[in-house]
Short mmCIF file of C-alpha atoms in Angstrom, two decimals:
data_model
loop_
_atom_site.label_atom_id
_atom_site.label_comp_id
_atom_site.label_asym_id
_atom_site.label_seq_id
_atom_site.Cartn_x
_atom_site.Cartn_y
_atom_site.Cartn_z
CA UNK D 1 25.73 157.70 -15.17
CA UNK D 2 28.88 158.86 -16.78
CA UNK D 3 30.53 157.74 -13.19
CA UNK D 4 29.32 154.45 -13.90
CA UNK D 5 30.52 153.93 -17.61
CA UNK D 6 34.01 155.42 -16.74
CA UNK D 7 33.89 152.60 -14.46
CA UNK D 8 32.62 149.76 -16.67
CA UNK D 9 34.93 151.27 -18.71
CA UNK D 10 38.19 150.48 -16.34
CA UNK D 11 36.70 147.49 -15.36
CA UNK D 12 36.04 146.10 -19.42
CA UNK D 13 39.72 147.16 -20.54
CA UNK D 14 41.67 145.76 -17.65
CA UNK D 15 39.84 142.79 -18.37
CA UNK D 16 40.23 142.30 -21.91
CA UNK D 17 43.87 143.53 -22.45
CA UNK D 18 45.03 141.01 -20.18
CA UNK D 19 46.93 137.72 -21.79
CA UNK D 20 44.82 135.33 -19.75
CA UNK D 21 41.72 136.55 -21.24
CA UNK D 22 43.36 136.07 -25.01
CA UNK D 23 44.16 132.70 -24.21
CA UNK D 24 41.35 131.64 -22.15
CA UNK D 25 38.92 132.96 -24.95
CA UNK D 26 40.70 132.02 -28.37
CA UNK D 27 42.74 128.97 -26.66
CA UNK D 28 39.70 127.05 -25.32
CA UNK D 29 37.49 126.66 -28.01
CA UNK D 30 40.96 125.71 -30.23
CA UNK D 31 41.39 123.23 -27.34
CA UNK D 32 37.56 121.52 -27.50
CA UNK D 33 38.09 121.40 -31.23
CA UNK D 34 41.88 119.96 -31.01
CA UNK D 35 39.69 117.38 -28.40
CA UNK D 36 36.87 116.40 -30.49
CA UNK D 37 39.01 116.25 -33.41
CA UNK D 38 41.42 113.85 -31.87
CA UNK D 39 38.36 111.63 -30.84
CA UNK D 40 37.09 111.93 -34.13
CA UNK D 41 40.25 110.67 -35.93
CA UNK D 42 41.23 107.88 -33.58
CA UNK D 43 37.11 106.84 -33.41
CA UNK D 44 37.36 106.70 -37.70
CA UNK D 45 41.14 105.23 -37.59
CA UNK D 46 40.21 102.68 -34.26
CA UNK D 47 41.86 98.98 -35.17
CA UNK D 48 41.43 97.57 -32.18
CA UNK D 49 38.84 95.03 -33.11
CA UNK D 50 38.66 91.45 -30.73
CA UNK D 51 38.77 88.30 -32.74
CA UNK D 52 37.34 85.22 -31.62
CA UNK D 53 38.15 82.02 -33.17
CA UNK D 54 35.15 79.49 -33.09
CA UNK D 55 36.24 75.29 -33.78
CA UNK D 56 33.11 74.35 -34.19
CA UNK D 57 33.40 70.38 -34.48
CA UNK D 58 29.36 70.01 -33.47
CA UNK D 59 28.59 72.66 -36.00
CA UNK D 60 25.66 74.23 -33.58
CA UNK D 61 26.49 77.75 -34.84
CA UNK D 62 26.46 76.24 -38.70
CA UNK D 63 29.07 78.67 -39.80
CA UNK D 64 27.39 81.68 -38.35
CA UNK D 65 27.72 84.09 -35.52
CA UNK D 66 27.03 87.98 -36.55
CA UNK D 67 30.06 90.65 -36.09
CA UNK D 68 29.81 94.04 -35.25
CA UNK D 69 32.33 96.95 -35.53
CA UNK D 70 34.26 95.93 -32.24
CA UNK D 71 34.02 91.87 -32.13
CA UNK D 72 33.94 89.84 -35.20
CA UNK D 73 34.50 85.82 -35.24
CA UNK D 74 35.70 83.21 -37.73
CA UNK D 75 35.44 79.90 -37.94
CA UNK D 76 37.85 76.71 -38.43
CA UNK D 77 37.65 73.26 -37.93
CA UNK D 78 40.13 70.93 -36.86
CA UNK D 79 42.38 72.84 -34.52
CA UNK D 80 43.10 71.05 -31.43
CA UNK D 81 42.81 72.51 -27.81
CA UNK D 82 46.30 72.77 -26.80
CA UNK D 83 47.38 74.67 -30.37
CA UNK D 84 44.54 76.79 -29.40
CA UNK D 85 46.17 77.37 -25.96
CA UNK D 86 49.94 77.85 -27.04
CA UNK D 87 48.64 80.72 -29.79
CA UNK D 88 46.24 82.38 -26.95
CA UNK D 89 49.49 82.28 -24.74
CA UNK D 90 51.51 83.96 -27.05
CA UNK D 91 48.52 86.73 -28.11
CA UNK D 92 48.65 85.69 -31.53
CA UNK D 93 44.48 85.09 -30.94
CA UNK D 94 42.48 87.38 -29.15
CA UNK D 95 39.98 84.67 -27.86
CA UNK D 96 38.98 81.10 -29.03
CA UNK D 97 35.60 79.29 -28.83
CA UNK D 98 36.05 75.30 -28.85
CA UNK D 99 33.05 73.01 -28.90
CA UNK D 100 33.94 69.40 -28.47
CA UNK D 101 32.01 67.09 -31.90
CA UNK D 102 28.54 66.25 -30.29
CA UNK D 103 27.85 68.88 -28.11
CA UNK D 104 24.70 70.51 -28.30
CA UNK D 105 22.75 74.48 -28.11
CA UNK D 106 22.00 73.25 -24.78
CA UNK D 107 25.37 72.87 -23.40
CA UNK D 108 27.54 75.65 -21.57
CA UNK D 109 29.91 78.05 -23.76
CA UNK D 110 33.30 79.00 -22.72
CA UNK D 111 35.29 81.71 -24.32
CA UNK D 112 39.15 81.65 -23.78
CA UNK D 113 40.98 84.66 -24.28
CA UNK D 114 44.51 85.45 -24.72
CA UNK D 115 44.15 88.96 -23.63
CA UNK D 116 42.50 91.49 -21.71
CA UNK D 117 38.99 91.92 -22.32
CA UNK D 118 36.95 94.75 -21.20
CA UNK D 119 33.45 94.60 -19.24
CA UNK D 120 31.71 96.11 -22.37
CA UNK D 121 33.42 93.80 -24.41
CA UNK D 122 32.37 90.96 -22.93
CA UNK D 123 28.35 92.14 -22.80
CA UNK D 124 29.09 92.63 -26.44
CA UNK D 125 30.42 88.96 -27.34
CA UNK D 126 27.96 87.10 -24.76
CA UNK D 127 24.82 89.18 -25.92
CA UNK D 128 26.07 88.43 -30.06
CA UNK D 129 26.18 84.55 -29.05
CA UNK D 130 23.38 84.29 -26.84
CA UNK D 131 21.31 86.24 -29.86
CA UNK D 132 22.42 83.10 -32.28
CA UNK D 133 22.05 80.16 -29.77
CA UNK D 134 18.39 81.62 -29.49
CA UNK D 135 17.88 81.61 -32.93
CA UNK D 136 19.03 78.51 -33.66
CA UNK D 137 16.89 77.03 -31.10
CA UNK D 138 13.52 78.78 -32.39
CA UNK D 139 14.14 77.85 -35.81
CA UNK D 140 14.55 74.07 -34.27
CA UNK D 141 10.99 74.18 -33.15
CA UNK D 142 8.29 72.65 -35.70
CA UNK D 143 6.88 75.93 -35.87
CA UNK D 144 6.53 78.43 -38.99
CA UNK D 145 9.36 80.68 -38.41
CA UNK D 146 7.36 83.82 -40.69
CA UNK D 147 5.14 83.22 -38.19
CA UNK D 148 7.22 83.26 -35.49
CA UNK D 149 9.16 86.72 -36.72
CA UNK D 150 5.48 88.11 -37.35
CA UNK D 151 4.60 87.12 -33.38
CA UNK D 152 7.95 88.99 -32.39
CA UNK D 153 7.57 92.01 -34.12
CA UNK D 154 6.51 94.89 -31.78
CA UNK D 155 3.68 97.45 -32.80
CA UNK D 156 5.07 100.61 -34.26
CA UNK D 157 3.93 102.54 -31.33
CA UNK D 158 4.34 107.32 -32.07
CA UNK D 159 3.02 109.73 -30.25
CA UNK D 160 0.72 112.66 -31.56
CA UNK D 161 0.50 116.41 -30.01
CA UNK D 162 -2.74 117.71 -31.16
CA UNK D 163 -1.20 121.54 -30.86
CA UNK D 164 1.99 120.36 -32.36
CA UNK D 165 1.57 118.40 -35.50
CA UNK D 166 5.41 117.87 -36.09
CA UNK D 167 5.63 116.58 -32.77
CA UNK D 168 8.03 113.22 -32.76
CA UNK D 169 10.49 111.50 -31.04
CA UNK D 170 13.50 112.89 -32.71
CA UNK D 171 12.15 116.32 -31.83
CA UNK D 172 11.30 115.63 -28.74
CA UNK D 173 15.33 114.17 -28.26
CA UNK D 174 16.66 117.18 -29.76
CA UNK D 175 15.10 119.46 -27.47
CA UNK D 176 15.90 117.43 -24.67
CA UNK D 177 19.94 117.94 -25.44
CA UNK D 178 19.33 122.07 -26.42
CA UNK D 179 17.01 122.33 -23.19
CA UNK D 180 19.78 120.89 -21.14
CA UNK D 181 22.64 122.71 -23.20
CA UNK D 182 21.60 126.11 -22.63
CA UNK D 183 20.34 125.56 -19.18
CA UNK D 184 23.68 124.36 -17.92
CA UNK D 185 25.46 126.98 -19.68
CA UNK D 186 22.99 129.60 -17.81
CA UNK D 187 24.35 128.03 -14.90
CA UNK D 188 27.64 127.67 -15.63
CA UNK D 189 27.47 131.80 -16.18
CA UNK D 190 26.12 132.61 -13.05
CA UNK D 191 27.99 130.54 -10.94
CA UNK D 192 31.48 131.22 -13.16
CA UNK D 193 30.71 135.35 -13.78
CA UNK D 194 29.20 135.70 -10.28
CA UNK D 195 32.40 134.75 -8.67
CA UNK D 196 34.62 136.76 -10.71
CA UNK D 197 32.57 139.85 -9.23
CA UNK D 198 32.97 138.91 -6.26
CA UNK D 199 36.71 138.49 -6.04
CA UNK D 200 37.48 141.38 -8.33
CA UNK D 201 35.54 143.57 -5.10
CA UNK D 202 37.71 141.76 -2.57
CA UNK D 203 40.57 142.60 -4.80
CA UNK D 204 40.11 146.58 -4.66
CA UNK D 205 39.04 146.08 -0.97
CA UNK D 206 41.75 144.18 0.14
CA UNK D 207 44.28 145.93 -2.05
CA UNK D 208 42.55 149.06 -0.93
CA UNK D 209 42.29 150.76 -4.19
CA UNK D 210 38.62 151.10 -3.19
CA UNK D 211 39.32 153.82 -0.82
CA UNK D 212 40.98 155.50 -3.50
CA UNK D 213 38.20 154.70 -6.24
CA UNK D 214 35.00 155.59 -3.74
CA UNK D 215 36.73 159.24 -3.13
CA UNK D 216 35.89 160.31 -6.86
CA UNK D 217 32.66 158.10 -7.11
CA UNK D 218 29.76 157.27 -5.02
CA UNK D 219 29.90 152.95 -4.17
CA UNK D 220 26.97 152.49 -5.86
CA UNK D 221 28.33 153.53 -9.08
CA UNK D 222 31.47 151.70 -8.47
CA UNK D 223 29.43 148.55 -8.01
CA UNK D 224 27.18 149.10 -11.07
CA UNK D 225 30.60 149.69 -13.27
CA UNK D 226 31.88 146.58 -11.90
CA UNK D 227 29.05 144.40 -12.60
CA UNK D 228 27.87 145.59 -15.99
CA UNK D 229 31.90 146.09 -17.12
CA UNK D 230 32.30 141.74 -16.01
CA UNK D 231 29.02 141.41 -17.87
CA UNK D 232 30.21 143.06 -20.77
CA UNK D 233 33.68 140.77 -20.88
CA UNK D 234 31.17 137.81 -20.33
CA UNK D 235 29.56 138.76 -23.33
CA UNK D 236 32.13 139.73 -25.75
CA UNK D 237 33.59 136.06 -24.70
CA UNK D 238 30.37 134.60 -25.97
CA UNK D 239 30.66 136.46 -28.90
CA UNK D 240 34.00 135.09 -29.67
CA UNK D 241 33.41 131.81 -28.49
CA UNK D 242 30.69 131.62 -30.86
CA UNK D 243 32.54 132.82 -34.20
CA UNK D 244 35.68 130.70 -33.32
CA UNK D 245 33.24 127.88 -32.48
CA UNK D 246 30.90 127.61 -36.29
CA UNK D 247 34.65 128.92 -38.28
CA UNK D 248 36.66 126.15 -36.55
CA UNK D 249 33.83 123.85 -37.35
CA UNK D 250 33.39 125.19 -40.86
CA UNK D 251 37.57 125.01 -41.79
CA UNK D 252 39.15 122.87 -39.32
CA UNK D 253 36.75 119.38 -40.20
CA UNK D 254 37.15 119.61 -43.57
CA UNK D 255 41.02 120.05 -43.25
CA UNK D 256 41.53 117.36 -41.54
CA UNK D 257 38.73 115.28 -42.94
CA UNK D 258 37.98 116.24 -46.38
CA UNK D 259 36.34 113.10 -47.02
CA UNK D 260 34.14 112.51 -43.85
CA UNK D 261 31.54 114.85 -45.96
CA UNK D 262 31.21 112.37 -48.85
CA UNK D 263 31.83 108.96 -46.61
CA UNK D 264 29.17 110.04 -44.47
CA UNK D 265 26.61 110.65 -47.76
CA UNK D 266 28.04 107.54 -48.83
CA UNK D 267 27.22 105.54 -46.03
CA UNK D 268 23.58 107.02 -45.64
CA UNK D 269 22.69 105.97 -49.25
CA UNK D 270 24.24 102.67 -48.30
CA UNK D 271 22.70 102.09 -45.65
CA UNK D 272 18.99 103.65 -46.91
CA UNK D 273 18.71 106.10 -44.04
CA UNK D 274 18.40 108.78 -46.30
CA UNK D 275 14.34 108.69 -44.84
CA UNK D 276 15.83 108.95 -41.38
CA UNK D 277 18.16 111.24 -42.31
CA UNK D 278 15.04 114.23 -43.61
CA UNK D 279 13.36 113.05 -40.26
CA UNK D 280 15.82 114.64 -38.15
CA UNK D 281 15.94 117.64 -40.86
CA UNK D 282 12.59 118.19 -40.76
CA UNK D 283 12.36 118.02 -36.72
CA UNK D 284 15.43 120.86 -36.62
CA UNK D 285 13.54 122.93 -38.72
CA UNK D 286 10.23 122.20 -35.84
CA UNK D 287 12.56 123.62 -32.85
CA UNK D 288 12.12 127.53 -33.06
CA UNK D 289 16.00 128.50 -32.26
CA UNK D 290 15.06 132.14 -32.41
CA UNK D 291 13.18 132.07 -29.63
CA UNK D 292 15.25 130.31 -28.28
CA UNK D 293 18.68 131.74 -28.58
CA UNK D 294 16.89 135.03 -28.00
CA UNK D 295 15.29 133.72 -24.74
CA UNK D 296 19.13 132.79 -23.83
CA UNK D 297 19.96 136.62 -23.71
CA UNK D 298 17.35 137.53 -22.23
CA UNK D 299 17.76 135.20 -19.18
CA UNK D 300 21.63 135.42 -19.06
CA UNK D 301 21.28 139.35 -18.45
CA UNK D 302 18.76 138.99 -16.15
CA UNK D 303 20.15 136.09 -14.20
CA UNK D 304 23.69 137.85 -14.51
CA UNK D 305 22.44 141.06 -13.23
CA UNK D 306 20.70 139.56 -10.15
CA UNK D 307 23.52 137.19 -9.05
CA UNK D 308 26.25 139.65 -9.92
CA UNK D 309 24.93 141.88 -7.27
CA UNK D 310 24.77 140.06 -4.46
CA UNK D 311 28.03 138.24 -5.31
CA UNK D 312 29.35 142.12 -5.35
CA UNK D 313 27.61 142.69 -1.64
CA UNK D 314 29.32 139.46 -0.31
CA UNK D 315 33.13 140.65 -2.04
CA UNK D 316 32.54 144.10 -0.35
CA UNK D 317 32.03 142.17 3.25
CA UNK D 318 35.07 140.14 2.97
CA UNK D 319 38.37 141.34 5.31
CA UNK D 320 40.39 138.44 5.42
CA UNK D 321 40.08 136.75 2.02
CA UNK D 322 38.62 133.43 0.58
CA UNK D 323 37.83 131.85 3.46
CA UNK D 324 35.61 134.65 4.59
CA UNK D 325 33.59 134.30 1.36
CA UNK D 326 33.05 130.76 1.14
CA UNK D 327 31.02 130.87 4.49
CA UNK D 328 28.64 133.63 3.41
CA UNK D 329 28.11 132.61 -0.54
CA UNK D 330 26.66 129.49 0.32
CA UNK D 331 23.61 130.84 0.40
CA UNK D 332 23.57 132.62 -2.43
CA UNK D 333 24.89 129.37 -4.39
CA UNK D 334 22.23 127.13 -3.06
CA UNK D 335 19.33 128.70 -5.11
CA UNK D 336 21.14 127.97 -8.55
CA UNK D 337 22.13 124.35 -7.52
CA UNK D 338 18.45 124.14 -6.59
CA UNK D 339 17.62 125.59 -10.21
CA UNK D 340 19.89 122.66 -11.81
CA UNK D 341 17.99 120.20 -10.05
CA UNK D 342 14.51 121.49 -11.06
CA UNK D 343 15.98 121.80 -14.46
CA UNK D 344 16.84 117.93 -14.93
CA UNK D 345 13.09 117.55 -14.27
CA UNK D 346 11.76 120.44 -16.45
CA UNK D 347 13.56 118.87 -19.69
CA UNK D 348 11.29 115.84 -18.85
CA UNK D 349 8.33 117.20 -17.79
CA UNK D 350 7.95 120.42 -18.83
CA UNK D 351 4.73 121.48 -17.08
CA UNK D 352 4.35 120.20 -14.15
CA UNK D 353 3.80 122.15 -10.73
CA UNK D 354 7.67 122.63 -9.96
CA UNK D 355 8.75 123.11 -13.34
CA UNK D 356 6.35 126.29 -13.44
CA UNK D 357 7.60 126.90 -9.90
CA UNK D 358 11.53 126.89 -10.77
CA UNK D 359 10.69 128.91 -13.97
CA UNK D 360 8.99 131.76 -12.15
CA UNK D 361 11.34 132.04 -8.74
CA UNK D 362 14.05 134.40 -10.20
CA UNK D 363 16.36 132.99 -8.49
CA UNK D 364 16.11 129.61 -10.47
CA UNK D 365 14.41 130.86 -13.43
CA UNK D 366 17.55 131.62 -15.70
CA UNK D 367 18.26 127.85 -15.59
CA UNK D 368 14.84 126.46 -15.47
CA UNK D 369 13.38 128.25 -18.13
CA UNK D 370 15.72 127.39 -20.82
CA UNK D 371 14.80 124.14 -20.25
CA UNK D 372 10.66 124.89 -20.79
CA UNK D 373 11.68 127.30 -23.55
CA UNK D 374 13.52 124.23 -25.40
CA UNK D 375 10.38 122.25 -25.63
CA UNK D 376 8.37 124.59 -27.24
CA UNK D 377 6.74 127.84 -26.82
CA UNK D 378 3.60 127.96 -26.31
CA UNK D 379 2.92 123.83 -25.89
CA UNK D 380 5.38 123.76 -23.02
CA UNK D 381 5.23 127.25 -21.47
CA UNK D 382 2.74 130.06 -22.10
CA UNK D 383 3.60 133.40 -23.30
CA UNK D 384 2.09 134.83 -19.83
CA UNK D 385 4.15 132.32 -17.92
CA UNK D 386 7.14 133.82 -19.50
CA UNK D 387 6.14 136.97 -19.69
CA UNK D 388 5.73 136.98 -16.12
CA UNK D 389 8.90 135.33 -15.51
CA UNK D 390 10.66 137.68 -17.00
CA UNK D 391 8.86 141.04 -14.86
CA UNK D 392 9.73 139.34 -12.05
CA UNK D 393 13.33 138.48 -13.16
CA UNK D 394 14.28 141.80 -13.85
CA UNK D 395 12.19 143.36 -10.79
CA UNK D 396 14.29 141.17 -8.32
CA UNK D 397 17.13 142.45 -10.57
CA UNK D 398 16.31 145.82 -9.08
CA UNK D 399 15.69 144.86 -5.82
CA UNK D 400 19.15 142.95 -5.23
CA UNK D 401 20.83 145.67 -6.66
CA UNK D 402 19.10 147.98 -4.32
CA UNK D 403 19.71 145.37 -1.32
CA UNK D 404 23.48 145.48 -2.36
CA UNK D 405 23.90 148.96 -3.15
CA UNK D 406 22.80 149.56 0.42
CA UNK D 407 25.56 146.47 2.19
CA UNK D 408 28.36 147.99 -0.81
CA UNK D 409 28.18 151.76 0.36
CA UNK D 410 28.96 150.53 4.25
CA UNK D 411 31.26 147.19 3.64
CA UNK D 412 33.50 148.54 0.69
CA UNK D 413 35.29 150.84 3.58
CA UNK D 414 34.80 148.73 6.44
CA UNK D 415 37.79 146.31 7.68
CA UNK D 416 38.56 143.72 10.55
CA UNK D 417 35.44 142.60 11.64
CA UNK D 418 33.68 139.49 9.96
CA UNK D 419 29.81 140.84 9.23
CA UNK D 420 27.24 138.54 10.18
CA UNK D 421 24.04 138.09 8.16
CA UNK D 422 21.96 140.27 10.85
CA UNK D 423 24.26 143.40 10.53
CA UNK D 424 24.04 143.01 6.74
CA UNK D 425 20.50 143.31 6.98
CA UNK D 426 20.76 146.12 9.19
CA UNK D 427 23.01 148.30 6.50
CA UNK D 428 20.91 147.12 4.28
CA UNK D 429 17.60 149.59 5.81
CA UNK D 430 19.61 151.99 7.32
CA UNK D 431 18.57 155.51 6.76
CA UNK D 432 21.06 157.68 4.85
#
């Protein structure tokens, strides 16, 4: 055991100390803030709204078209076509609208613009008109138009769990994204920290500093020190990631915004969404993030521990580099793309057959589960189902690392011949 730490040990330090770790920990999350804030600031400071002209000389529109943040239109009479045309050739208009005196809802529409205008854009301005011509047209019929907006009203239509009385769609959104969140980030881990085993073994092997290393320590304990010293680095990044993430959030918004606070509250009384506002409240305080955040460690060990050793077993088979590797990780890969798959149907259905499937296999239920676990615990997975999940994470956990202790203690010394998935199996049951 002390073999083993001494090794984690080595394995943590070398990690840590090194500059790329520094600036790959505290320099990315700086980076995704510097990111978001930019979008932020150029979202709240964005200018570039398209203005349409309308010369209206039927008056069909009767002074009226609605804006919105990106289009907005005004109105003039008068103009003629070809001063239209010189000012949209020299940009000074975005776009112009000109309806001829007698024309009609029923005739055609024809925006001219002066410049570039994007395929959004255009949805935008030909879904804002075709709202208004519509209009127009239903309030020309000799029908009651309360009657009419009464008719066109659709039925306020909620859903109701009978175990979960603050059940709702705004819940059931938000633990949609945090199912999702934390199962890709599972599966960003294994496939990121899994890989880093795995070349820091071919490292030592190719370097041969293994030989050296295995002559004071047995390979299994030089494995074991690998995997839970890369664990432990994986970890501590989280850590960090963490605090930098909720103090960057906490000092670097209202530095650079220190009004967004108010303007936001602002806006919500404005616009009365204060009641919308407590909705989403009230369904954050519904999501148990305990559970959930505890559930996160739990599965990122277990899933870490699992993947890390086999990822070690295929490093300590390698000879001649990446190219060896790539061959015999594929299969080892496979089962946690298969576990992001079954994921994008777990945040969506939650317990049906394969969800319960993926979230029991241990090799797919670190990602799969965090998606059930999101949703609610016990309405979308039992405590036995996770229970159970768990046993058999960490039991597979054992038997991987016995299944790669075995292929480590022959492939860590063994050089110039490619293994093949047959002879790994064979070291793997050898006899002592």
């Amino acid at each position: 055991m002390n073999k083993i730490i001494l090794v984690l040990k080595r394995e943590f330090l070398s990690r840590v100390q090194k500059k790329t770790f520094l600036l790959v920990t505290i320099g990315l999350p700086i980076l995704i803030c510097a990111i978001y804030a930019a979008i932020i600031y150029f979202s709240i400071n964005n200018t570039s709204q398209t203005k349409i002209l309308v010369v209206d000389n039927a008056n069909i529109f009767k002074d009226s078209l609605p804006s919105n943040g990106d289009i907005s239109f005004y109105f003039s009479k008068d103009e003629p076509v070809n001063t239209l045309k010189e000012k949209a050739e020299k940009k000074s208009l975005d776009g112009y609208i000109y309806i001829a005196a007698g024309a009609s809802l029923s005739d055609s529409i024809q925006i001219v613009t002066g410049k570039k205008i994007g395929l959004i854009t255009r949805q935008k301005i030909q879904d804002e008109i075709n709202d208004r011509v519509k209009e127009l047209k239903l309030a020309s019929l000799p029908i009651n138009q309360d009657s009419l907006k009464l008719a066109q009203k659709g039925s306020n239509i909620s859903f109701e769990n009978i175990n979960d009385k603050n059940d709702s769609d705004i819940k059931a959104g938000i633990s949609y994204g945090v199912g999702f969140g934390s199962g890709f980030l599972i599966y960003l881990i294994l496939l990121l920290y899994g890989t880093a085993v795995m070349r820091g073994v071919m490292e030592e092997k190719t370097n041969r500093i293994a030989e050296i290393i295995v002559s004071s320590v047995k390979p299994f304990q030089l494995m074991m020190g690998k995997i839970l010293g890369i664990g432990a680095v994986g970890l501590l990044q989280f850590i960090i990631w963490i605090v930098l993430g909720v103090g960057l959030r906490l000092i670097l918004i209202p530095l650079l915004f220190p009004g967004a606070g108010h303007s936001i509250s602002s806006q919500v009384e404005a616009s009365g969404s204060t009641a919308q506002v407590q909705q989403i409240l009230h369904a954050i305080s519904g999501i148990n993030f305990t559970m959930i955040l505890s559930m996160f460690v739990v599965y990122f060990i277990g899933g870490y521990l699992v993947y890390a050793s086999l990822f070690a077993a295929i490093g300590c088979t390698v000879s001649d580099g990446q190219q060896d590797a790539q061959g015999l990780q594929l299969p080892i890969t496979l089962p946690i793309i298969f576990g992001f798959v079954i994921m994008m149907q777990a945040i969506n259905n939650p317990t049906s057959g394969l969800s319960v499937f993926g979230s029991l296999f241990p090799l797919t239920s670190p990602v799969v589960m965090m998606a059930r676990v999101a949703q609610g615990v016990p309405d979308a997975v039992s405590y036995w189902q996770l229970g159970l999940s768990i046993l058999i994470l960490f039991a597979t956990f054992l038997l991987t690392t016995w299944f790669a202790g075995k292929i480590y203690r022959t492939g860590i010394l063994m050089y110039g011949k490619k293994p093949t998935w047959k002879e790994l199996i064979k070291w793997a049951f050898r006899k002592n």
